[in-house]
Coordinates of N, CA and C in Angstrom, one line a residue:
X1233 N 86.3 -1.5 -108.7 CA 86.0 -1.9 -107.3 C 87.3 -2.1 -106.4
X1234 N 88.3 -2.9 -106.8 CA 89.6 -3.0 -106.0 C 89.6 -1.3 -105.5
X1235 N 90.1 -0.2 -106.5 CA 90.7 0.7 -106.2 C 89.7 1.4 -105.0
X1236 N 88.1 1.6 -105.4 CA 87.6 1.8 -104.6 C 87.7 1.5 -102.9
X1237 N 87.8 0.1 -103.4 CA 88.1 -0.4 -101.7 C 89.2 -0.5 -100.9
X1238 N 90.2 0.3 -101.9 CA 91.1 0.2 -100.9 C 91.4 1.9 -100.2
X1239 N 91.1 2.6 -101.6 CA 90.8 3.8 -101.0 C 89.8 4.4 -99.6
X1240 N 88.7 3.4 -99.7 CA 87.6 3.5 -98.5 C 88.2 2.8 -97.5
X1241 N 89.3 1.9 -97.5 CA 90.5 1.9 -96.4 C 91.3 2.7 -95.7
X1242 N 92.0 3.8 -96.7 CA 92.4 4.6 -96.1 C 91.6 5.9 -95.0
X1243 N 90.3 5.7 -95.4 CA 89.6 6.8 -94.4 C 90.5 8.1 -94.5
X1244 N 90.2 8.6 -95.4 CA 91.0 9.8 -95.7 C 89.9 11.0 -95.2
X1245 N 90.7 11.7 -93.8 CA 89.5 12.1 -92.9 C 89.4 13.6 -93.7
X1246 N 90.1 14.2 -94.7 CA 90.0 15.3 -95.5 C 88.6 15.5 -96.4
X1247 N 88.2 16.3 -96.4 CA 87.2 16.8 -98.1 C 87.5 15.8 -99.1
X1248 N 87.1 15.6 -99.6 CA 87.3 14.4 -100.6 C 86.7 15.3 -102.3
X1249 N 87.4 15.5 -103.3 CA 87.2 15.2 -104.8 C 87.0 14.8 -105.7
X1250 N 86.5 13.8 -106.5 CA 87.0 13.8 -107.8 C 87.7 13.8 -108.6
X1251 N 88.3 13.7 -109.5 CA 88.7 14.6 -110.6 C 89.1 13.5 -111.7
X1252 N 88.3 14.1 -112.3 CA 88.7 13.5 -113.6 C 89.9 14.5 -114.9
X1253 N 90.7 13.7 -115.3 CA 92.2 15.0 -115.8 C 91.7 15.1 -117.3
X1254 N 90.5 14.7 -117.9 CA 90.0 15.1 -119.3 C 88.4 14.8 -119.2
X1255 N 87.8 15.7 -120.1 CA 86.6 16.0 -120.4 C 85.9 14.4 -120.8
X1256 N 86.8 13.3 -121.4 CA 86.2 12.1 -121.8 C 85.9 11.3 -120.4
X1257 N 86.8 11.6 -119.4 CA 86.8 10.3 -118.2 C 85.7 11.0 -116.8
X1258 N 85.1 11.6 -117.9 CA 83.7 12.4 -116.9 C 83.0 11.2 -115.9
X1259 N 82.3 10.2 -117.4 CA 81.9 8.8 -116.9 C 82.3 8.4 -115.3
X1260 N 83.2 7.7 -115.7 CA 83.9 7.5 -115.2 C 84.1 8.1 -113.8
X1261 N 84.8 9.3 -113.5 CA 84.9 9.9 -112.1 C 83.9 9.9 -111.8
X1262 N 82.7 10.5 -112.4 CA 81.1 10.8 -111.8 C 80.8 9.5 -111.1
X1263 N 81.1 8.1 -111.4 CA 80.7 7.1 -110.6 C 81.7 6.7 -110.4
X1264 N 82.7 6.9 -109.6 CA 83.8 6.8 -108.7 C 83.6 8.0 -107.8
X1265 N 82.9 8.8 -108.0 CA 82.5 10.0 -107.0 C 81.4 9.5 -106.1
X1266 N 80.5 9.1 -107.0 CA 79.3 8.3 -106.1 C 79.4 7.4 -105.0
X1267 N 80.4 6.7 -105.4 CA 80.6 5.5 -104.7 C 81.7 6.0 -103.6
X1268 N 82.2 7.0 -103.5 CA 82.8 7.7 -102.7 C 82.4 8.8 -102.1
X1269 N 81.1 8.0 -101.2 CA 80.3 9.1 -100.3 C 79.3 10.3 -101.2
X1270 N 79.2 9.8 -102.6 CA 79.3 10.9 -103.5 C 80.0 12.5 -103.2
X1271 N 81.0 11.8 -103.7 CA 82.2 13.4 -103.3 C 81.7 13.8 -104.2
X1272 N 82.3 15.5 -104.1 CA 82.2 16.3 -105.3 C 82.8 16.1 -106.7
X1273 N 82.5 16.9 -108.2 CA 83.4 16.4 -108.8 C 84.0 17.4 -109.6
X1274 N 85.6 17.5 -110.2 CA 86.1 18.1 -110.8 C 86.6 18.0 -111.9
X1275 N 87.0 18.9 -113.3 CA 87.0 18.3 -114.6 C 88.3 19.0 -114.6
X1276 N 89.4 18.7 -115.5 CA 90.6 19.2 -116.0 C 90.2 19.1 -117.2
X1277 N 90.1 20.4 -117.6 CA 90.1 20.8 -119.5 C 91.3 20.7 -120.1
X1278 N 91.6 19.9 -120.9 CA 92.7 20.3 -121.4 C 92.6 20.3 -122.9
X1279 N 93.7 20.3 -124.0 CA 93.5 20.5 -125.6 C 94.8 19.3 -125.9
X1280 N 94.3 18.4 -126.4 CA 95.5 17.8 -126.8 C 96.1 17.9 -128.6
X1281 N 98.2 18.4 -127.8 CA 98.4 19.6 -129.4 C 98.8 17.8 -130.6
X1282 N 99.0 16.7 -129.9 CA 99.2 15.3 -130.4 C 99.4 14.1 -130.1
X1283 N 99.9 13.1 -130.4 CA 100.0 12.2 -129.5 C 101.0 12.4 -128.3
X1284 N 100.6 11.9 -127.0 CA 101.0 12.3 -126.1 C 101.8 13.6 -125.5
X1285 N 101.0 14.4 -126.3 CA 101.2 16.1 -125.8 C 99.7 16.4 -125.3
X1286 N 99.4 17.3 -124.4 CA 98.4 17.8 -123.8 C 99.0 19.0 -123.2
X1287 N 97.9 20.1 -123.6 CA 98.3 21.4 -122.2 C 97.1 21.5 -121.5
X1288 N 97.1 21.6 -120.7 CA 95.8 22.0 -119.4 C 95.4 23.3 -120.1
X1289 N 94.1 23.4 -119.9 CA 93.5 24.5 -119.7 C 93.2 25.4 -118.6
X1290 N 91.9 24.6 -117.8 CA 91.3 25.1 -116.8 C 90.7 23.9 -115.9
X1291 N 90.8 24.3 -114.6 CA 89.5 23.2 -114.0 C 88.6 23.9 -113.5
X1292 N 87.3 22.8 -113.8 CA 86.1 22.9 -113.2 C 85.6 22.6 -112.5
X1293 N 85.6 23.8 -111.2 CA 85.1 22.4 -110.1 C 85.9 23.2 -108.9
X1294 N 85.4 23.1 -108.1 CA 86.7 23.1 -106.7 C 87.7 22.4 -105.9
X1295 N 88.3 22.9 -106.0 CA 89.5 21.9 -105.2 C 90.2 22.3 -104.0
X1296 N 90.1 23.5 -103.2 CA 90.4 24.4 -102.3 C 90.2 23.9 -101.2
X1297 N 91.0 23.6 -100.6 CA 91.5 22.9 -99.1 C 91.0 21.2 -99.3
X1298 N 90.9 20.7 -100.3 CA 90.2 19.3 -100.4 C 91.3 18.1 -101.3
X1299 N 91.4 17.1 -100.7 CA 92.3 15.9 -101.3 C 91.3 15.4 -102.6
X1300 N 92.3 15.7 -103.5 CA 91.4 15.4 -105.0 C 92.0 14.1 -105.3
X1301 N 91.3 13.1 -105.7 CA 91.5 11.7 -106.9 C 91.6 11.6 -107.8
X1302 N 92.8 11.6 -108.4 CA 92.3 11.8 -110.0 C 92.4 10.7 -110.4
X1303 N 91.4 9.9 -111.1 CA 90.9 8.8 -111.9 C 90.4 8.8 -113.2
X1304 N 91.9 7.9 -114.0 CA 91.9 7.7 -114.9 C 91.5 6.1 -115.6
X1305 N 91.6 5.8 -116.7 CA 91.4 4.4 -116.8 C 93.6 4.0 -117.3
X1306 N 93.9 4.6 -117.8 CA 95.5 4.4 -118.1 C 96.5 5.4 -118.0
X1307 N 97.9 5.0 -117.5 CA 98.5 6.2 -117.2 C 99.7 5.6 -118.1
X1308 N 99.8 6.2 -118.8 CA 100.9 5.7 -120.0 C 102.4 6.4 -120.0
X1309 N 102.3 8.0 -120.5 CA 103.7 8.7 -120.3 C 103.7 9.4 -118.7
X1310 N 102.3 9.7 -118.7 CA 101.6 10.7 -117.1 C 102.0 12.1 -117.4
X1311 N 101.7 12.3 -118.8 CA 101.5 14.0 -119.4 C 100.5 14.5 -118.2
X1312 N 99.3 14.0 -118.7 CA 98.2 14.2 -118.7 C 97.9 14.5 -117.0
X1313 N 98.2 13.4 -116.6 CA 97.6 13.2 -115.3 C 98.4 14.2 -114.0
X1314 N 99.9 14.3 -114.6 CA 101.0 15.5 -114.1 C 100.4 16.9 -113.9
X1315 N 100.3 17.0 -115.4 CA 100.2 18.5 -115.5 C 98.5 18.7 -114.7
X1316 N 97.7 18.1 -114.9 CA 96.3 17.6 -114.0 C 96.2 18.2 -112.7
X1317 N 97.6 16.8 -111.8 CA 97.8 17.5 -111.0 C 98.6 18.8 -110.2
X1318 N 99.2 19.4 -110.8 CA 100.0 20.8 -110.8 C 98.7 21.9 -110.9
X1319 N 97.7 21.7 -111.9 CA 97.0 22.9 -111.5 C 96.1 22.6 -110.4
X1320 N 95.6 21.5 -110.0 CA 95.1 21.3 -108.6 C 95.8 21.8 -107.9
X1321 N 97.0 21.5 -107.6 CA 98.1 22.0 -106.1 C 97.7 23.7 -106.3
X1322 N 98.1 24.0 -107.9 CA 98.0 25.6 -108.3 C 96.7 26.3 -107.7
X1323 N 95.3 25.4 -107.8 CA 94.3 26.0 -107.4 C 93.7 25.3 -105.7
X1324 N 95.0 24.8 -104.8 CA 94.5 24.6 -103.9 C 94.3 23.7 -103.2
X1325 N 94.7 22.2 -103.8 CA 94.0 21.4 -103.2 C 95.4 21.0 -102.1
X1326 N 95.0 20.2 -101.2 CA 96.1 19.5 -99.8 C 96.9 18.3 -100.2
X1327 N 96.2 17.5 -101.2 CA 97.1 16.3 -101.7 C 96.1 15.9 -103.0
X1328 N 97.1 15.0 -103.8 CA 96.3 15.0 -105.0 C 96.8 13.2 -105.2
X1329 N 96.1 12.7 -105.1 CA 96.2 11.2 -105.3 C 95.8 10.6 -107.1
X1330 N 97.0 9.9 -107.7 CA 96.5 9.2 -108.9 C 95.8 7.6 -108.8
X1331 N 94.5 7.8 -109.3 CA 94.4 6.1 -109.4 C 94.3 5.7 -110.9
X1332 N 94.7 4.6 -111.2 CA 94.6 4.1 -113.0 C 94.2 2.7 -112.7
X1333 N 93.2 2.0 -113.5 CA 93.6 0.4 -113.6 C 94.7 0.0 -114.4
X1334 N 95.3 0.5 -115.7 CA 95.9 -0.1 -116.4 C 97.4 0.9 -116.1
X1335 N 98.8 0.6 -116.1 CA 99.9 1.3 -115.5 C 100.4 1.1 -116.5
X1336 N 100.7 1.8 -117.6 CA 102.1 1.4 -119.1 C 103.3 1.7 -118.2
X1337 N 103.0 3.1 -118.1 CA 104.4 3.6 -117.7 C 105.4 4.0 -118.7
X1338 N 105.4 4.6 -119.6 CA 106.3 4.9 -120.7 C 107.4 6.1 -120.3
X1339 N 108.1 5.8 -120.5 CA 109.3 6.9 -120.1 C 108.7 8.0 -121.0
X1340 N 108.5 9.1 -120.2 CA 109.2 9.7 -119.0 C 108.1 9.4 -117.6
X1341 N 106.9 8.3 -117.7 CA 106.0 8.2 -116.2 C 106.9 8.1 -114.9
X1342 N 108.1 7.5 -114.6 CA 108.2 7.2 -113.7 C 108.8 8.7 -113.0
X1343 N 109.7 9.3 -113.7 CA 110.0 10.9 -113.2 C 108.7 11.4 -112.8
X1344 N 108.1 11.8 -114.2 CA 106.7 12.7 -113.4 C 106.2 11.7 -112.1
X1345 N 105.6 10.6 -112.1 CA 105.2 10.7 -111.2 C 106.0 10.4 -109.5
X1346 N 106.9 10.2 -109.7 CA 107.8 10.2 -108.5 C 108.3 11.5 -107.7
X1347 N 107.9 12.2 -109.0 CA 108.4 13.9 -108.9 C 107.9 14.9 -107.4
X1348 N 107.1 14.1 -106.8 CA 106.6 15.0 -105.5 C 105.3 15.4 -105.9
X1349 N 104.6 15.2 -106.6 CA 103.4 15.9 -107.0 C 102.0 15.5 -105.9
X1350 N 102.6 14.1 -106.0 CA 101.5 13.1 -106.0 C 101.6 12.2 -104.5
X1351 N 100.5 12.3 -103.5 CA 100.4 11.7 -102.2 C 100.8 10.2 -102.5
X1352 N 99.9 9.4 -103.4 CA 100.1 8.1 -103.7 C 99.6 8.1 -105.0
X1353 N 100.5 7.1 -105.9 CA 100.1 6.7 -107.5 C 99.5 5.4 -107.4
X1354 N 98.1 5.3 -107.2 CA 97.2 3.5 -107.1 C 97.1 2.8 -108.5
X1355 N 97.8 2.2 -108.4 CA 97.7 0.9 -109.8 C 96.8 -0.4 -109.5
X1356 N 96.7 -0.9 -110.7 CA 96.1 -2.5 -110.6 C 97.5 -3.1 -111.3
X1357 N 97.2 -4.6 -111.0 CA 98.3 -5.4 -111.6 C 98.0 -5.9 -113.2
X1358 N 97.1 -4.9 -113.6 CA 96.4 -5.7 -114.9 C 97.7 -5.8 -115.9
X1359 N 98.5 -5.2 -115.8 CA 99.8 -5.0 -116.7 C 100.8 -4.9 -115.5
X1360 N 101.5 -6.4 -115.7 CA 103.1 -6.7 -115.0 C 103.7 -5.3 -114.6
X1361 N 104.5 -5.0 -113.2 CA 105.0 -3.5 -113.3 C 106.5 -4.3 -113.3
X1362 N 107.5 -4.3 -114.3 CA 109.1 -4.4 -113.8 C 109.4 -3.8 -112.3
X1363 N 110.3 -4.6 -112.0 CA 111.0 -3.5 -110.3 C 111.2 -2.3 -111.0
X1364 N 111.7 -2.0 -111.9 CA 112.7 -0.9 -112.4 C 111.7 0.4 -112.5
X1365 N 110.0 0.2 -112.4 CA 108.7 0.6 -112.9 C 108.3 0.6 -111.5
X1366 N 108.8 0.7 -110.1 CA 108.6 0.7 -109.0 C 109.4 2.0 -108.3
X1367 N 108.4 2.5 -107.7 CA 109.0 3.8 -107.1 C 107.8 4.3 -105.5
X1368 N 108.7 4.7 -104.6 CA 108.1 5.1 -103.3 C 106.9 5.3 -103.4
X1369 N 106.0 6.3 -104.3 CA 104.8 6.4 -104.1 C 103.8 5.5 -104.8
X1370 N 104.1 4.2 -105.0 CA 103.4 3.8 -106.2 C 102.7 2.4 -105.1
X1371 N 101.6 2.3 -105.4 CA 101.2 1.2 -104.7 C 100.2 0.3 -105.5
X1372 N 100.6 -1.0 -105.9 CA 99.7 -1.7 -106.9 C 99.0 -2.6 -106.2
X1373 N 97.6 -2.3 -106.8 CA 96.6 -3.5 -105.8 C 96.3 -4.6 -106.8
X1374 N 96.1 -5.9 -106.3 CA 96.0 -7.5 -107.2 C 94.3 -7.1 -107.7
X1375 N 94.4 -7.6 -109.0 CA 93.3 -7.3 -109.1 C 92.3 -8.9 -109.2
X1376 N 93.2 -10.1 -109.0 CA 93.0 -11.5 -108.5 C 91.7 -11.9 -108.4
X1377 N 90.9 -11.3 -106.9 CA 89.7 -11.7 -106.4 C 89.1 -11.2 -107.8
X1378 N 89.0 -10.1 -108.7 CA 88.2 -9.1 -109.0 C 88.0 -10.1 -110.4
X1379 N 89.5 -11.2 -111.1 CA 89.3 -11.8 -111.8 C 88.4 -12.9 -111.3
X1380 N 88.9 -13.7 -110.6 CA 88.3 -14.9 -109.9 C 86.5 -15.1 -110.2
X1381 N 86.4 -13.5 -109.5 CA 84.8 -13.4 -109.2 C 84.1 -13.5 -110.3
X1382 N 84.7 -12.6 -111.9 CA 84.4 -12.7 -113.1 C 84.0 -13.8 -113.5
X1383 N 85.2 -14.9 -113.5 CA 85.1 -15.7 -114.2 C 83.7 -16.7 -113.7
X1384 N 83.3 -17.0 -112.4 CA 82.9 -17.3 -111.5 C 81.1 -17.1 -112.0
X1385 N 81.3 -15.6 -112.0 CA 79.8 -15.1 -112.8 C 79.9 -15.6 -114.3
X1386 N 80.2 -16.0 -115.0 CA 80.7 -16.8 -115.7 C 80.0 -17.9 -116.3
X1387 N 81.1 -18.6 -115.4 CA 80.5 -20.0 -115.4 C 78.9 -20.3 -114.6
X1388 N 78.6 -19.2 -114.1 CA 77.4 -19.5 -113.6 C 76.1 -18.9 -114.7
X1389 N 76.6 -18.7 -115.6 CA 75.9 -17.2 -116.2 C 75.2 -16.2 -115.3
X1390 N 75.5 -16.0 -114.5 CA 75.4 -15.0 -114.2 C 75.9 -13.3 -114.2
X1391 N 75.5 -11.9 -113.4 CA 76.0 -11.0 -114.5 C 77.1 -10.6 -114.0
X1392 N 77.9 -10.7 -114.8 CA 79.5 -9.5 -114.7 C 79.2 -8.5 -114.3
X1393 N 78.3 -7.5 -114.9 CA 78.2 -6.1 -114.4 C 77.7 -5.8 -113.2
X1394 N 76.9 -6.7 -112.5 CA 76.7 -6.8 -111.0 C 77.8 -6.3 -110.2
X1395 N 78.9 -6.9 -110.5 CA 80.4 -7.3 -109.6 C 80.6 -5.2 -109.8
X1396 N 80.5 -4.7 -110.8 CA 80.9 -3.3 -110.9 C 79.3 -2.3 -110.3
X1397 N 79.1 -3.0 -110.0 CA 77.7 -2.0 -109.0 C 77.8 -1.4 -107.9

């Protein structure tokens, strides 16, 4: 919900995408697509050769003249989510925005994603970013209310999953 709303701030008056950068975070984008006007949505195939190796395959999906989202749940080295974006640019798209809740950031993330690839990198604060884990495109949103409200439903027994509807 944070990322959602802040993205529905920017009124991004372009085509709007999807995209999820692997076959597993289908979930996931498909309802982050919904809730975003139901944009369209797009898959990055990729094969992963081990841990933290991935090569793209192919995407499914269109991305041709359209600002794609790629929505992950963690962006850890940003193999994944780099090379993601490179075949979008490859097949077309105008800007390619990363969102993640959770930001590791393991070297080599902050190259790749500072690299020019990427309109804006959207984080949550769920994991501390050091300054040194700070770079021009990166914008972290509190994810504070989003606890508060949790706890809140909580103590009320009431439902947590509501807050994600």
């Amino acid at each position: 919900p944070v990322i959602l709303d802040y993205l529905a701030s920017k009124t991004i008056s372009k085509d709007l995408v999807v995209v999820s950068p692997d076959v597993g975070g289908v979930v996931r984008a498909r309802a982050f697509a919904k809730k975003l006007s139901d944009a369209p949505l797009a898959i990055v195939d990729k094969r992963r050769q081990g841990h933290n190796l991935s090569e793209v395959m192919h995407l499914i999906g269109d991305v041709k003249g359209k600002v794609a989202i790629m929505v992950d749940d963690m962006i850890d080295t940003a193999g994944t989510i780099t090379s993601g974006a490179a075949l979008l640019k490859q097949e077309g798209a105008e800007a390619v925005y990363a969102c993640c809740t959770h930001a590791v950031l393991s070297p080599p993330a902050i190259e790749r994603l500072s690299g020019g690839i990427f309109e804006e990198v959207i984080v949550t604060n769920s994991i501390l970013l050091p300054e040194d884990k700070c770079f021009p495109q990166l914008t972290v949103l509190s994810m504070a209310n989003l606890v508060a409200e949790t706890i809140w439903h909580v103590h009320r027994d009431g439902s947590v999953s509501s807050i994600f509807q």
